[in-house]
Amino acid sequence: MYETLKQGFRKQFGREAEWIFSAPGRTELSGNHTDHQHGCVLAAAVDLDTRAAVGKNDGNAIRVLSEGYPLCEVALDELTVRPEEKNTTAALVRGVAARFAQLGCELEGFDAYVTSTVLPGSGLSSSAAFEVLIGVILNHLGSCGLTAPEIAQVGQYAENVYFGKPCGLMDQTASAVGNIIGIDFADPAHPKIQPVAFDFASCGYSLCIIDSGASHSDLTDCYAAITNELKAVCRVFGKEALRDVPEDEFYARLGEVRQAAGDRAVLRAIHVYEDNKRVRLQLR
Protein backbone atom coordinates (compact mmCIF):
# COMPACT_ATOMS: atom_id res chain seq x y z
CA MET A 1 0.00 0.00 0.00
CA TYR A 2 2.66 2.49 1.05
CA GLU A 3 5.12 1.39 -1.63
CA THR A 4 2.66 2.45 -4.33
CA LEU A 5 2.33 5.78 -2.58
CA LYS A 6 6.09 6.22 -2.46
CA GLN A 7 6.39 5.29 -6.13
CA GLY A 8 3.84 7.97 -7.00
CA PHE A 9 5.86 10.56 -5.10
CA ARG A 10 9.08 9.44 -6.75
CA LYS A 11 7.54 9.63 -10.23
CA GLN A 12 6.06 13.09 -9.67
CA PHE A 13 8.82 14.81 -7.72
CA GLY A 14 11.93 12.89 -8.75
CA ARG A 15 13.17 11.96 -5.28
CA GLU A 16 12.31 9.76 -2.32
CA ALA A 17 9.53 10.64 0.12
CA GLU A 18 10.57 11.30 3.71
CA TRP A 19 7.30 10.58 5.52
CA ILE A 20 3.91 8.91 5.16
CA PHE A 21 0.87 10.64 6.69
CA SER A 22 -2.76 9.54 6.91
CA ALA A 23 -6.13 10.94 7.98
CA PRO A 24 -9.29 8.79 8.12
CA GLY A 25 -12.73 9.43 6.77
CA ARG A 26 -15.52 9.62 9.30
CA THR A 27 -19.03 8.35 9.70
CA GLU A 28 -21.82 10.12 11.52
CA LEU A 29 -23.48 7.62 13.83
CA SER A 30 -25.93 10.09 15.34
CA GLY A 31 -26.46 13.82 15.53
CA ASN A 32 -27.13 15.10 12.02
CA HIS A 33 -26.43 18.80 11.37
CA THR A 34 -26.33 19.50 15.09
CA ASP A 35 -22.68 20.57 15.37
CA HIS A 36 -23.15 23.99 13.77
CA GLN A 37 -25.97 24.58 16.28
CA HIS A 38 -23.61 23.82 19.20
CA GLY A 39 -25.26 20.44 19.64
CA CYS A 40 -24.20 16.86 20.34
CA VAL A 41 -22.94 14.19 17.94
CA LEU A 42 -21.77 10.60 17.95
CA ALA A 43 -19.18 9.97 15.26
CA ALA A 44 -16.47 7.50 14.32
CA ALA A 45 -13.39 7.34 12.14
CA VAL A 46 -13.42 4.55 9.54
CA ASP A 47 -10.68 2.39 8.04
CA LEU A 48 -10.81 4.27 4.74
CA ASP A 49 -8.31 7.10 4.68
CA THR A 50 -6.52 9.82 2.73
CA ARG A 51 -2.76 9.19 2.61
CA ALA A 52 0.21 11.26 1.56
CA ALA A 53 3.85 10.56 0.79
CA VAL A 54 5.63 13.77 1.75
CA GLY A 55 9.02 15.41 1.43
CA LYS A 56 10.27 18.91 2.22
CA ASN A 57 10.96 20.91 -0.91
CA ASP A 58 13.19 23.62 0.61
CA GLY A 59 10.99 26.15 -1.13
CA ASN A 60 8.23 28.53 -0.22
CA ALA A 61 5.29 26.54 -1.49
CA ILE A 62 3.08 23.56 -0.80
CA ARG A 63 2.71 21.31 -3.84
CA VAL A 64 0.06 18.60 -3.70
CA LEU A 65 -0.65 16.07 -6.39
CA SER A 66 -3.76 14.04 -5.63
CA GLU A 67 -4.02 10.88 -7.73
CA GLY A 68 -6.15 11.60 -10.77
CA TYR A 69 -6.05 15.39 -10.37
CA PRO A 70 -3.73 18.18 -11.57
CA LEU A 71 -0.94 19.51 -9.38
CA CYS A 72 -2.06 22.05 -6.78
CA GLU A 73 0.55 24.62 -5.75
CA VAL A 74 0.12 27.25 -3.04
CA ALA A 75 2.78 29.87 -2.26
CA LEU A 76 3.31 30.31 1.47
CA ASP A 77 3.68 34.08 1.13
CA GLU A 78 0.28 34.37 -0.60
CA LEU A 79 -2.21 33.18 2.00
CA THR A 80 -5.07 35.67 1.73
CA VAL A 81 -8.52 34.45 0.68
CA ARG A 82 -8.98 34.12 -3.08
CA PRO A 83 -12.67 34.22 -4.07
CA GLU A 84 -11.92 32.46 -7.36
CA GLU A 85 -10.64 29.44 -5.42
CA LYS A 86 -13.92 28.75 -3.61
CA ASN A 87 -14.81 25.05 -3.62
CA THR A 88 -11.32 23.97 -4.73
CA THR A 89 -8.45 21.97 -3.27
CA ALA A 90 -6.24 25.07 -3.42
CA ALA A 91 -8.67 26.88 -1.11
CA LEU A 92 -8.36 24.13 1.51
CA VAL A 93 -4.55 24.03 1.32
CA ARG A 94 -4.27 27.82 1.45
CA GLY A 95 -6.77 28.06 4.29
CA VAL A 96 -5.04 25.45 6.46
CA ALA A 97 -1.64 27.08 5.87
CA ALA A 98 -3.05 30.54 6.60
CA ARG A 99 -4.51 29.43 9.91
CA PHE A 100 -1.23 27.81 10.97
CA ALA A 101 0.53 31.08 10.17
CA GLN A 102 -2.05 33.04 12.20
CA LEU A 103 -1.36 30.75 15.15
CA GLY A 104 2.32 31.65 14.99
CA CYS A 105 3.51 28.35 13.54
CA GLU A 106 6.52 28.14 11.26
CA LEU A 107 5.47 27.03 7.79
CA GLU A 108 7.58 24.55 5.86
CA GLY A 109 7.27 24.07 2.12
CA PHE A 110 6.59 20.47 1.13
CA ASP A 111 5.60 18.22 -1.74
CA ALA A 112 2.89 15.60 -1.28
CA TYR A 113 1.57 12.76 -3.42
CA VAL A 114 -1.92 11.92 -2.17
CA THR A 115 -4.18 8.92 -2.66
CA SER A 116 -7.51 8.28 -0.98
CA THR A 117 -9.95 5.48 -0.29
CA VAL A 118 -12.42 7.94 1.27
CA LEU A 119 -15.12 7.66 -1.36
CA PRO A 120 -16.48 11.01 -2.56
CA GLY A 121 -20.23 11.34 -2.19
CA SER A 122 -20.51 8.50 0.34
CA GLY A 123 -20.90 10.76 3.38
CA LEU A 124 -17.44 10.05 4.82
CA SER A 125 -16.28 13.67 4.52
CA SER A 126 -13.35 13.43 2.14
CA SER A 127 -12.83 17.19 2.50
CA ALA A 128 -12.35 16.96 6.28
CA ALA A 129 -9.91 14.07 5.88
CA PHE A 130 -7.91 16.15 3.40
CA GLU A 131 -7.92 19.22 5.67
CA VAL A 132 -6.79 17.16 8.64
CA LEU A 133 -4.11 15.50 6.50
CA ILE A 134 -2.62 18.86 5.46
CA GLY A 135 -2.88 20.07 9.06
CA VAL A 136 -1.07 17.01 10.43
CA ILE A 137 1.71 17.47 7.87
CA LEU A 138 2.22 21.16 8.72
CA ASN A 139 1.99 20.40 12.43
CA HIS A 140 4.76 17.82 12.14
CA LEU A 141 7.08 19.70 9.79
CA GLY A 142 6.85 22.91 11.82
CA SER A 143 6.92 21.19 15.23
CA CYS A 144 3.86 23.28 16.08
CA GLY A 145 2.47 21.08 18.86
CA LEU A 146 -1.21 21.51 18.00
CA THR A 147 -3.54 18.92 19.52
CA ALA A 148 -5.91 16.82 17.42
CA PRO A 149 -8.95 19.02 18.29
CA GLU A 150 -6.93 22.13 17.40
CA ILE A 151 -5.97 20.64 14.02
CA ALA A 152 -9.68 19.95 13.50
CA GLN A 153 -10.47 23.61 14.19
CA VAL A 154 -7.85 24.65 11.65
CA GLY A 155 -9.57 22.45 9.07
CA GLN A 156 -12.97 23.95 9.86
CA TYR A 157 -11.54 27.46 9.47
CA ALA A 158 -10.18 26.56 6.03
CA GLU A 159 -13.52 25.12 4.94
CA ASN A 160 -15.59 28.01 6.32
CA VAL A 161 -13.43 30.96 5.29
CA TYR A 162 -11.50 29.79 2.23
CA PHE A 163 -13.54 26.96 0.72
CA GLY A 164 -16.84 28.71 1.36
CA LYS A 165 -18.83 26.00 3.15
CA PRO A 166 -20.34 26.96 6.53
CA CYS A 167 -19.73 23.55 8.11
CA GLY A 168 -19.62 22.73 11.79
CA LEU A 169 -16.74 20.97 13.49
CA MET A 170 -17.89 17.36 13.66
CA ASP A 171 -16.24 16.06 10.47
CA GLN A 172 -12.79 17.40 11.23
CA THR A 173 -12.90 16.41 14.90
CA ALA A 174 -13.92 12.83 14.13
CA SER A 175 -11.12 12.51 11.56
CA ALA A 176 -8.45 14.17 13.72
CA VAL A 177 -9.26 12.39 17.01
CA GLY A 178 -10.14 8.96 15.60
CA ASN A 179 -12.06 5.95 16.99
CA ILE A 180 -15.66 6.37 18.20
CA ILE A 181 -16.34 9.59 20.08
CA GLY A 182 -19.19 11.60 21.47
CA ILE A 183 -18.74 15.36 21.02
CA ASP A 184 -20.62 18.14 22.78
CA PHE A 185 -20.22 21.47 20.98
CA ALA A 186 -21.84 23.64 23.64
CA ASP A 187 -18.56 25.60 23.60
CA PRO A 188 -17.28 25.23 20.01
CA ALA A 189 -13.89 26.64 20.95
CA HIS A 190 -13.46 23.83 23.49
CA PRO A 191 -15.62 20.86 22.42
CA LYS A 192 -16.12 18.18 25.04
CA ILE A 193 -14.91 14.88 23.58
CA GLN A 194 -15.95 11.57 25.10
CA PRO A 195 -14.28 8.35 23.85
CA VAL A 196 -16.76 5.51 23.36
CA ALA A 197 -15.61 1.92 23.84
CA PHE A 198 -17.92 -0.04 21.57
CA ASP A 199 -17.25 -3.04 19.34
CA PHE A 200 -19.78 -3.38 16.53
CA ALA A 201 -18.72 -6.93 15.68
CA SER A 202 -19.19 -8.22 19.24
CA CYS A 203 -22.80 -7.06 19.08
CA GLY A 204 -23.45 -8.64 15.71
CA TYR A 205 -23.44 -5.37 13.78
CA SER A 206 -21.47 -4.17 10.78
CA LEU A 207 -21.13 -0.63 9.51
CA CYS A 208 -21.60 -0.77 5.74
CA ILE A 209 -20.22 1.93 3.45
CA ILE A 210 -21.75 2.24 0.00
CA ASP A 211 -20.17 3.92 -3.02
CA SER A 212 -23.16 5.95 -4.20
CA GLY A 213 -21.30 7.45 -7.15
CA ALA A 214 -22.70 10.83 -6.08
CA SER A 215 -20.85 14.10 -5.62
CA HIS A 216 -21.18 16.90 -3.06
CA SER A 217 -19.35 19.37 -5.28
CA ASP A 218 -22.50 21.33 -6.17
CA LEU A 219 -24.29 21.06 -2.82
CA THR A 220 -22.63 23.87 -0.85
CA ASP A 221 -25.65 26.15 -1.35
CA CYS A 222 -28.00 23.41 -0.11
CA TYR A 223 -25.82 22.93 2.95
CA ALA A 224 -25.73 26.68 3.60
CA ALA A 225 -29.52 26.77 3.44
CA ILE A 226 -29.68 24.57 6.54
CA THR A 227 -27.57 26.92 8.63
CA ASN A 228 -29.29 30.01 7.22
CA GLU A 229 -32.78 28.69 8.04
CA LEU A 230 -31.74 27.69 11.56
CA LYS A 231 -30.24 31.15 12.04
CA ALA A 232 -33.64 32.58 11.09
CA VAL A 233 -35.19 30.47 13.86
CA CYS A 234 -32.58 31.65 16.35
CA ARG A 235 -33.11 35.31 15.46
CA VAL A 236 -36.67 35.07 16.78
CA PHE A 237 -35.14 34.44 20.20
CA GLY A 238 -32.14 36.76 19.84
CA LYS A 239 -29.70 33.83 19.88
CA GLU A 240 -26.83 32.69 17.65
CA ALA A 241 -27.34 28.93 17.88
CA LEU A 242 -30.28 26.62 18.60
CA ARG A 243 -28.46 25.16 21.61
CA ASP A 244 -29.20 28.46 23.39
CA VAL A 245 -32.93 28.37 22.63
CA PRO A 246 -34.83 26.32 25.26
CA GLU A 247 -36.98 23.69 23.57
CA ASP A 248 -40.09 24.53 25.59
CA GLU A 249 -39.76 28.19 24.61
CA PHE A 250 -39.39 27.17 20.96
CA TYR A 251 -42.67 25.25 21.07
CA ALA A 252 -44.42 27.96 23.07
CA ARG A 253 -43.66 30.46 20.30
CA LEU A 254 -44.04 28.03 17.41
CA GLY A 255 -46.53 30.17 15.49
CA GLU A 256 -44.20 33.15 15.64
CA VAL A 257 -41.25 31.03 14.51
CA ARG A 258 -43.23 29.59 11.58
CA GLN A 259 -44.17 33.07 10.42
CA ALA A 260 -40.61 34.41 10.71
CA ALA A 261 -38.60 31.45 9.42
CA GLY A 262 -40.99 29.15 7.55
CA ASP A 263 -42.14 25.57 8.04
CA ARG A 264 -39.00 23.91 6.68
CA ALA A 265 -36.86 25.83 9.15
CA VAL A 266 -39.21 24.76 11.94
CA LEU A 267 -38.90 21.10 10.93
CA ARG A 268 -35.13 21.41 10.83
CA ALA A 269 -35.09 22.89 14.32
CA ILE A 270 -37.28 20.05 15.64
CA HIS A 271 -34.83 17.59 14.05
CA VAL A 272 -31.90 19.22 15.89
CA TYR A 273 -33.70 19.09 19.26
CA GLU A 274 -34.58 15.42 18.77
CA ASP A 275 -31.12 14.38 17.59
CA ASN A 276 -29.44 16.10 20.53
CA LYS A 277 -31.62 14.08 22.89
CA ARG A 278 -30.93 10.89 20.95
CA VAL A 279 -27.15 11.32 21.20
CA ARG A 280 -27.30 11.89 24.96
CA LEU A 281 -29.29 8.67 25.38
CA GLN A 282 -26.85 6.71 23.21
CA LEU A 283 -23.86 7.92 25.25
CA ARG A 284 -25.29 6.75 28.57
Coordinates of C-alpha atoms in Angstrom, one line a residue, residues 109-203:
G109 CA 7.3 24.1 2.1
F110 CA 6.6 20.5 1.1
D111 CA 5.6 18.2 -1.7
A112 CA 2.9 15.6 -1.3
Y113 CA 1.6 12.8 -3.4
V114 CA -1.9 11.9 -2.2
T115 CA -4.2 8.9 -2.7
S116 CA -7.5 8.3 -1.0
T117 CA -10.0 5.5 -0.3
V118 CA -12.4 7.9 1.3
L119 CA -15.1 7.7 -1.4
P120 CA -16.5 11.0 -2.6
G121 CA -20.2 11.3 -2.2
S122 CA -20.5 8.5 0.3
G123 CA -20.9 10.8 3.4
L124 CA -17.4 10.0 4.8
S125 CA -16.3 13.7 4.5
S126 CA -13.4 13.4 2.1
S127 CA -12.8 17.2 2.5
A128 CA -12.4 17.0 6.3
A129 CA -9.9 14.1 5.9
F130 CA -7.9 16.2 3.4
E131 CA -7.9 19.2 5.7
V132 CA -6.8 17.2 8.6
L133 CA -4.1 15.5 6.5
I134 CA -2.6 18.9 5.5
G135 CA -2.9 20.1 9.1
V136 CA -1.1 17.0 10.4
I137 CA 1.7 17.5 7.9
L138 CA 2.2 21.2 8.7
N139 CA 2.0 20.4 12.4
H140 CA 4.8 17.8 12.1
L141 CA 7.1 19.7 9.8
G142 CA 6.9 22.9 11.8
S143 CA 6.9 21.2 15.2
C144 CA 3.9 23.3 16.1
G145 CA 2.5 21.1 18.9
L146 CA -1.2 21.5 18.0
T147 CA -3.5 18.9 19.5
A148 CA -5.9 16.8 17.4
P149 CA -8.9 19.0 18.3
E150 CA -6.9 22.1 17.4
I151 CA -6.0 20.6 14.0
A152 CA -9.7 20.0 13.5
Q153 CA -10.5 23.6 14.2
V154 CA -7.8 24.7 11.6
G155 CA -9.6 22.4 9.1
Q156 CA -13.0 23.9 9.9
Y157 CA -11.5 27.5 9.5
A158 CA -10.2 26.6 6.0
E159 CA -13.5 25.1 4.9
N160 CA -15.6 28.0 6.3
V161 CA -13.4 31.0 5.3
Y162 CA -11.5 29.8 2.2
F163 CA -13.5 27.0 0.7
G164 CA -16.8 28.7 1.4
K165 CA -18.8 26.0 3.1
P166 CA -20.3 27.0 6.5
C167 CA -19.7 23.5 8.1
G168 CA -19.6 22.7 11.8
L169 CA -16.7 21.0 13.5
M170 CA -17.9 17.4 13.7
D171 CA -16.2 16.1 10.5
Q172 CA -12.8 17.4 11.2
T173 CA -12.9 16.4 14.9
A174 CA -13.9 12.8 14.1
S175 CA -11.1 12.5 11.6
A176 CA -8.5 14.2 13.7
V177 CA -9.3 12.4 17.0
G178 CA -10.1 9.0 15.6
N179 CA -12.1 6.0 17.0
I180 CA -15.7 6.4 18.2
I181 CA -16.3 9.6 20.1
G182 CA -19.2 11.6 21.5
I183 CA -18.7 15.4 21.0
D184 CA -20.6 18.1 22.8
F185 CA -20.2 21.5 21.0
A186 CA -21.8 23.6 23.6
D187 CA -18.6 25.6 23.6
P188 CA -17.3 25.2 20.0
A189 CA -13.9 26.6 21.0
H190 CA -13.5 23.8 23.5
P191 CA -15.6 20.9 22.4
K192 CA -16.1 18.2 25.0
I193 CA -14.9 14.9 23.6
Q194 CA -15.9 11.6 25.1
P195 CA -14.3 8.3 23.9
V196 CA -16.8 5.5 23.4
A197 CA -15.6 1.9 23.8
F198 CA -17.9 0.0 21.6
D199 CA -17.3 -3.0 19.3
F200 CA -19.8 -3.4 16.5
A201 CA -18.7 -6.9 15.7
S202 CA -19.2 -8.2 19.2
C203 CA -22.8 -7.1 19.1

